[in-house]
Amino acid sequence: QSRRVTMSGSPSGNLAYTSDVVVGNLLLVAIEGITNNFGGVNSHTVSDSLGNSYTQVATYSSVIPGATTQFSMWRAIANSSGANTVTCTQIADGGGGPVMSAIGLLEYSGASAAPPDNAVNNNDLSPSSGNLTTGNINVAGTGRLLIGFFSGNSLISMTPDVGFTERLGGVNALFVYDSIGPAIGNIPVTGTCLFIPGSVPVAWIAIGASFAP
């Protein structure tokens, strides 16, 4: 299952899974936050109503004039089954007022409790080519969950490469694509984008990871 929410004006936000999570499943959380300062360092915290312990998979900052966007991915293995609400908070170092802008939740069955094979991040301040990519993710074996998170502005739609499925998306939103397949080696998660006419797409961030079954 997957779910996303966008928000503004608050340094923290809550989002509940649509249905009960299942013990032993992989829980993934994606966070996008904005701070109205230049060059500030932001950090995120994640907790949930079931008391799961979340580990940060990857994080990346994009600095543009007047603002810093922080994007991060977190993982946990569900310690029990039941209704689950996730709370995310952004902390800004250097002032400017942290604002949580998007939270995405995903749940996968059959994933290992081990850390991901590989986690990468990529930042394209001006994706004029119309393509966004995580960069190469080292997929160490067959049957892996390969997943890419994308965050940015000025986007109408994004179409994933063949073999990938959109789990989250929307205008100016957090996008998530995944694939479970036989490929091994260095593989990127890439999407073709349609931007708002006349807009200047900036501050796009991508994070990708591969999880063993």
PDB file of N, CA and C in Angstrom, residues 13-55:
ATOM      1  N   GLY A  13       4.283  16.851  10.499  1.00  0.00           N
ATOM      2  CA  GLY A  13       3.050  16.358   9.905  1.00  0.00           C
ATOM      3  C   GLY A  13       2.806  14.913  10.265  1.00  0.00           C
ATOM      4  N   ASN A  14       1.552  14.489  10.200  1.00  0.00           N
ATOM      5  CA  ASN A  14       1.153  13.114  10.490  1.00  0.00           C
ATOM      6  C   ASN A  14       0.435  12.523   9.287  1.00  0.00           C
ATOM      7  N   LEU A  15       0.641  11.234   9.057  1.00  0.00           N
ATOM      8  CA  LEU A  15      -0.061  10.541   7.979  1.00  0.00           C
ATOM      9  C   LEU A  15      -0.253   9.095   8.379  1.00  0.00           C
ATOM     10  N   ALA A  16      -1.476   8.600   8.237  1.00  0.00           N
ATOM     11  CA  ALA A  16      -1.792   7.220   8.598  1.00  0.00           C
ATOM     12  C   ALA A  16      -1.801   6.335   7.358  1.00  0.00           C
ATOM     13  N   TYR A  17      -1.335   5.117   7.508  1.00  0.00           N
ATOM     14  CA  TYR A  17      -1.496   4.130   6.443  1.00  0.00           C
ATOM     15  C   TYR A  17      -2.988   3.903   6.207  1.00  0.00           C
ATOM     16  N   THR A  18      -3.348   3.641   4.955  1.00  0.00           N
ATOM     17  CA  THR A  18      -4.755   3.472   4.599  1.00  0.00           C
ATOM     18  C   THR A  18      -5.369   2.276   5.294  1.00  0.00           C
ATOM     19  N   SER A  19      -4.610   1.187   5.387  1.00  0.00           N
ATOM     20  CA  SER A  19      -5.086  -0.021   6.065  1.00  0.00           C
ATOM     21  C   SER A  19      -4.033  -0.485   7.060  1.00  0.00           C
ATOM     22  N   ASP A  20      -4.384  -1.458   7.885  1.00  0.00           N
ATOM     23  CA  ASP A  20      -3.459  -1.958   8.897  1.00  0.00           C
ATOM     24  C   ASP A  20      -2.173  -2.477   8.253  1.00  0.00           C
ATOM     25  N   VAL A  21      -1.033  -2.125   8.853  1.00  0.00           N
ATOM     26  CA  VAL A  21       0.225  -2.694   8.393  1.00  0.00           C
ATOM     27  C   VAL A  21       0.357  -4.095   8.979  1.00  0.00           C
ATOM     28  N   VAL A  22       1.231  -4.910   8.365  1.00  0.00           N
ATOM     29  CA  VAL A  22       1.388  -6.318   8.757  1.00  0.00           C
ATOM     30  C   VAL A  22       2.770  -6.522   9.359  1.00  0.00           C
ATOM     31  N   VAL A  23       2.823  -7.212  10.476  1.00  0.00           N
ATOM     32  CA  VAL A  23       4.084  -7.466  11.151  1.00  0.00           C
ATOM     33  C   VAL A  23       5.083  -8.113  10.194  1.00  0.00           C
ATOM     34  N   GLY A  24       6.328  -7.659  10.228  1.00  0.00           N
ATOM     35  CA  GLY A  24       7.376  -8.193   9.380  1.00  0.00           C
ATOM     36  C   GLY A  24       7.517  -7.515   8.033  1.00  0.00           C
ATOM     37  N   ASN A  25       6.541  -6.664   7.651  1.00  0.00           N
ATOM     38  CA  ASN A  25       6.630  -5.970   6.365  1.00  0.00           C
ATOM     39  C   ASN A  25       7.592  -4.789   6.436  1.00  0.00           C
ATOM     40  N   LEU A  26       8.132  -4.428   5.271  1.00  0.00           N
ATOM     41  CA  LEU A  26       9.016  -3.280   5.155  1.00  0.00           C
ATOM     42  C   LEU A  26       8.183  -2.003   5.062  1.00  0.00           C
ATOM     43  N   LEU A  27       8.453  -1.044   5.937  1.00  0.00           N
ATOM     44  CA  LEU A  27       7.787   0.254   5.929  1.00  0.00           C
ATOM     45  C   LEU A  27       8.788   1.302   5.451  1.00  0.00           C
ATOM     46  N   LEU A  28       8.418   2.057   4.424  1.00  0.00           N
ATOM     47  CA  LEU A  28       9.275   3.115   3.892  1.00  0.00           C
ATOM     48  C   LEU A  28       8.569   4.462   4.026  1.00  0.00           C
ATOM     49  N   VAL A  29       9.332   5.468   4.400  1.00  0.00           N
ATOM     50  CA  VAL A  29       8.812   6.825   4.556  1.00  0.00           C
ATOM     51  C   VAL A  29       9.694   7.777   3.753  1.00  0.00           C
ATOM     52  N   ALA A  30       9.073   8.605   2.932  1.00  0.00           N
ATOM     53  CA  ALA A  30       9.790   9.655   2.198  1.00  0.00           C
ATOM     54  C   ALA A  30       9.325  11.001   2.722  1.00  0.00           C
ATOM     55  N   ILE A  31      10.281  11.921   2.943  1.00  0.00           N
ATOM     56  CA  ILE A  31       9.965  13.233   3.505  1.00  0.00           C
ATOM     57  C   ILE A  31      10.581  14.320   2.634  1.00  0.00           C
ATOM     58  N   GLU A  32       9.787  15.331   2.319  1.00  0.00           N
ATOM     59  CA  GLU A  32      10.296  16.537   1.678  1.00  0.00           C
ATOM     60  C   GLU A  32       9.992  17.717   2.577  1.00  0.00           C
ATOM     61  N   GLY A  33      11.030  18.491   2.903  1.00  0.00           N
ATOM     62  CA  GLY A  33      10.845  19.673   3.733  1.00  0.00           C
ATOM     63  C   GLY A  33      11.573  20.858   3.147  1.00  0.00           C
ATOM     64  N   ILE A  34      11.088  22.050   3.418  1.00  0.00           N
ATOM     65  CA  ILE A  34      11.673  23.279   2.904  1.00  0.00           C
ATOM     66  C   ILE A  34      11.941  24.231   4.068  1.00  0.00           C
ATOM     67  N   THR A  35      13.104  24.883   4.011  1.00  0.00           N
ATOM     68  CA  THR A  35      13.439  25.909   4.986  1.00  0.00           C
ATOM     69  C   THR A  35      13.692  27.212   4.251  1.00  0.00           C
ATOM     70  N   ASN A  36      13.114  28.288   4.719  1.00  0.00           N
ATOM     71  CA  ASN A  36      13.259  29.591   4.045  1.00  0.00           C
ATOM     72  C   ASN A  36      14.543  30.294   4.474  1.00  0.00           C
ATOM     73  N   ASN A  37      15.662  29.606   4.252  1.00  0.00           N
ATOM     74  CA  ASN A  37      16.961  30.218   4.460  1.00  0.00           C
ATOM     75  C   ASN A  37      17.882  29.741   3.350  1.00  0.00           C
ATOM     76  N   PHE A  38      19.078  30.269   3.309  1.00  0.00           N
ATOM     77  CA  PHE A  38      20.005  29.918   2.239  1.00  0.00           C
ATOM     78  C   PHE A  38      21.175  29.150   2.842  1.00  0.00           C
ATOM     79  N   GLY A  39      21.312  27.884   2.467  1.00  0.00           N
ATOM     80  CA  GLY A  39      22.448  27.095   2.918  1.00  0.00           C
ATOM     81  C   GLY A  39      22.276  26.489   4.287  1.00  0.00           C
ATOM     82  N   GLY A  40      21.088  26.575   4.873  1.00  0.00           N
ATOM     83  CA  GLY A  40      20.870  25.952   6.160  1.00  0.00           C
ATOM     84  C   GLY A  40      20.896  24.437   6.066  1.00  0.00           C
ATOM     85  N   VAL A  41      21.235  23.784   7.169  1.00  0.00           N
ATOM     86  CA  VAL A  41      21.258  22.327   7.212  1.00  0.00           C
ATOM     87  C   VAL A  41      20.017  21.852   7.949  1.00  0.00           C
ATOM     88  N   ASN A  42      19.224  21.009   7.292  1.00  0.00           N
ATOM     89  CA  ASN A  42      17.990  20.522   7.878  1.00  0.00           C
ATOM     90  C   ASN A  42      18.118  19.040   8.203  1.00  0.00           C
ATOM     91  N   SER A  43      17.350  18.581   9.154  1.00  0.00           N
ATOM     92  CA  SER A  43      17.306  17.153   9.466  1.00  0.00           C
ATOM     93  C   SER A  43      15.875  16.743   9.740  1.00  0.00           C
ATOM     94  N   HIS A  44      15.590  15.446   9.611  1.00  0.00           N
ATOM     95  CA  HIS A  44      14.250  14.924   9.816  1.00  0.00           C
ATOM     96  C   HIS A  44      14.248  13.883  10.930  1.00  0.00           C
ATOM     97  N   THR A  45      13.130  13.754  11.595  1.00  0.00           N
ATOM     98  CA  THR A  45      12.909  12.659  12.534  1.00  0.00           C
ATOM     99  C   THR A  45      11.615  11.948  12.146  1.00  0.00           C
ATOM    100  N   VAL A  46      11.553  10.632  12.399  1.00  0.00           N
ATOM    101  CA  VAL A  46      10.390   9.820  12.043  1.00  0.00           C
ATOM    102  C   VAL A  46      10.037   8.905  13.207  1.00  0.00           C
ATOM    103  N   SER A  47       8.764   8.842  13.529  1.00  0.00           N
ATOM    104  CA  SER A  47       8.254   7.894  14.534  1.00  0.00           C
ATOM    105  C   SER A  47       6.868   7.466  14.099  1.00  0.00           C
ATOM    106  N   ASP A  48       6.315   6.439  14.755  1.00  0.00           N
ATOM    107  CA  ASP A  48       4.952   6.034  14.425  1.00  0.00           C
ATOM    108  C   ASP A  48       4.227   5.521  15.648  1.00  0.00           C
ATOM    109  N   SER A  49       2.917   5.305  15.489  1.00  0.00           N
ATOM    110  CA  SER A  49       2.061   4.945  16.618  1.00  0.00           C
ATOM    111  C   SER A  49       2.258   3.508  17.083  1.00  0.00           C
ATOM    112  N   LEU A  50       2.957   2.677  16.296  1.00  0.00           N
ATOM    113  CA  LEU A  50       3.248   1.301  16.702  1.00  0.00           C
ATOM    114  C   LEU A  50       4.603   1.186  17.398  1.00  0.00           C
ATOM    115  N   GLY A  51       5.321   2.281  17.499  1.00  0.00           N
ATOM    116  CA  GLY A  51       6.608   2.264  18.182  1.00  0.00           C
ATOM    117  C   GLY A  51       7.749   1.660  17.374  1.00  0.00           C
ATOM    118  N   ASN A  52       7.616   1.646  16.043  1.00  0.00           N
ATOM    119  CA  ASN A  52       8.697   1.125  15.213  1.00  0.00           C
ATOM    120  C   ASN A  52       9.899   2.052  15.243  1.00  0.00           C
ATOM    121  N   SER A  53      11.082   1.474  15.053  1.00  0.00           N
ATOM    122  CA  SER A  53      12.322   2.232  15.017  1.00  0.00           C
ATOM    123  C   SER A  53      12.755   2.416  13.566  1.00  0.00           C
ATOM    124  N   TYR A  54      12.865   3.672  13.119  1.00  0.00           N
ATOM    125  CA  TYR A  54      13.185   3.977  11.731  1.00  0.00           C
ATOM    126  C   TYR A  54      14.667   4.319  11.571  1.00  0.00           C
ATOM    127  N   THR A  55      15.241   3.828  10.479  1.00  0.00           N
ATOM    128  CA  THR A  55      16.625   4.107  10.125  1.00  0.00           C
ATOM    129  C   THR A  55      16.652   4.903   8.825  1.00  0.00           C
TER     130      THR A  55
END
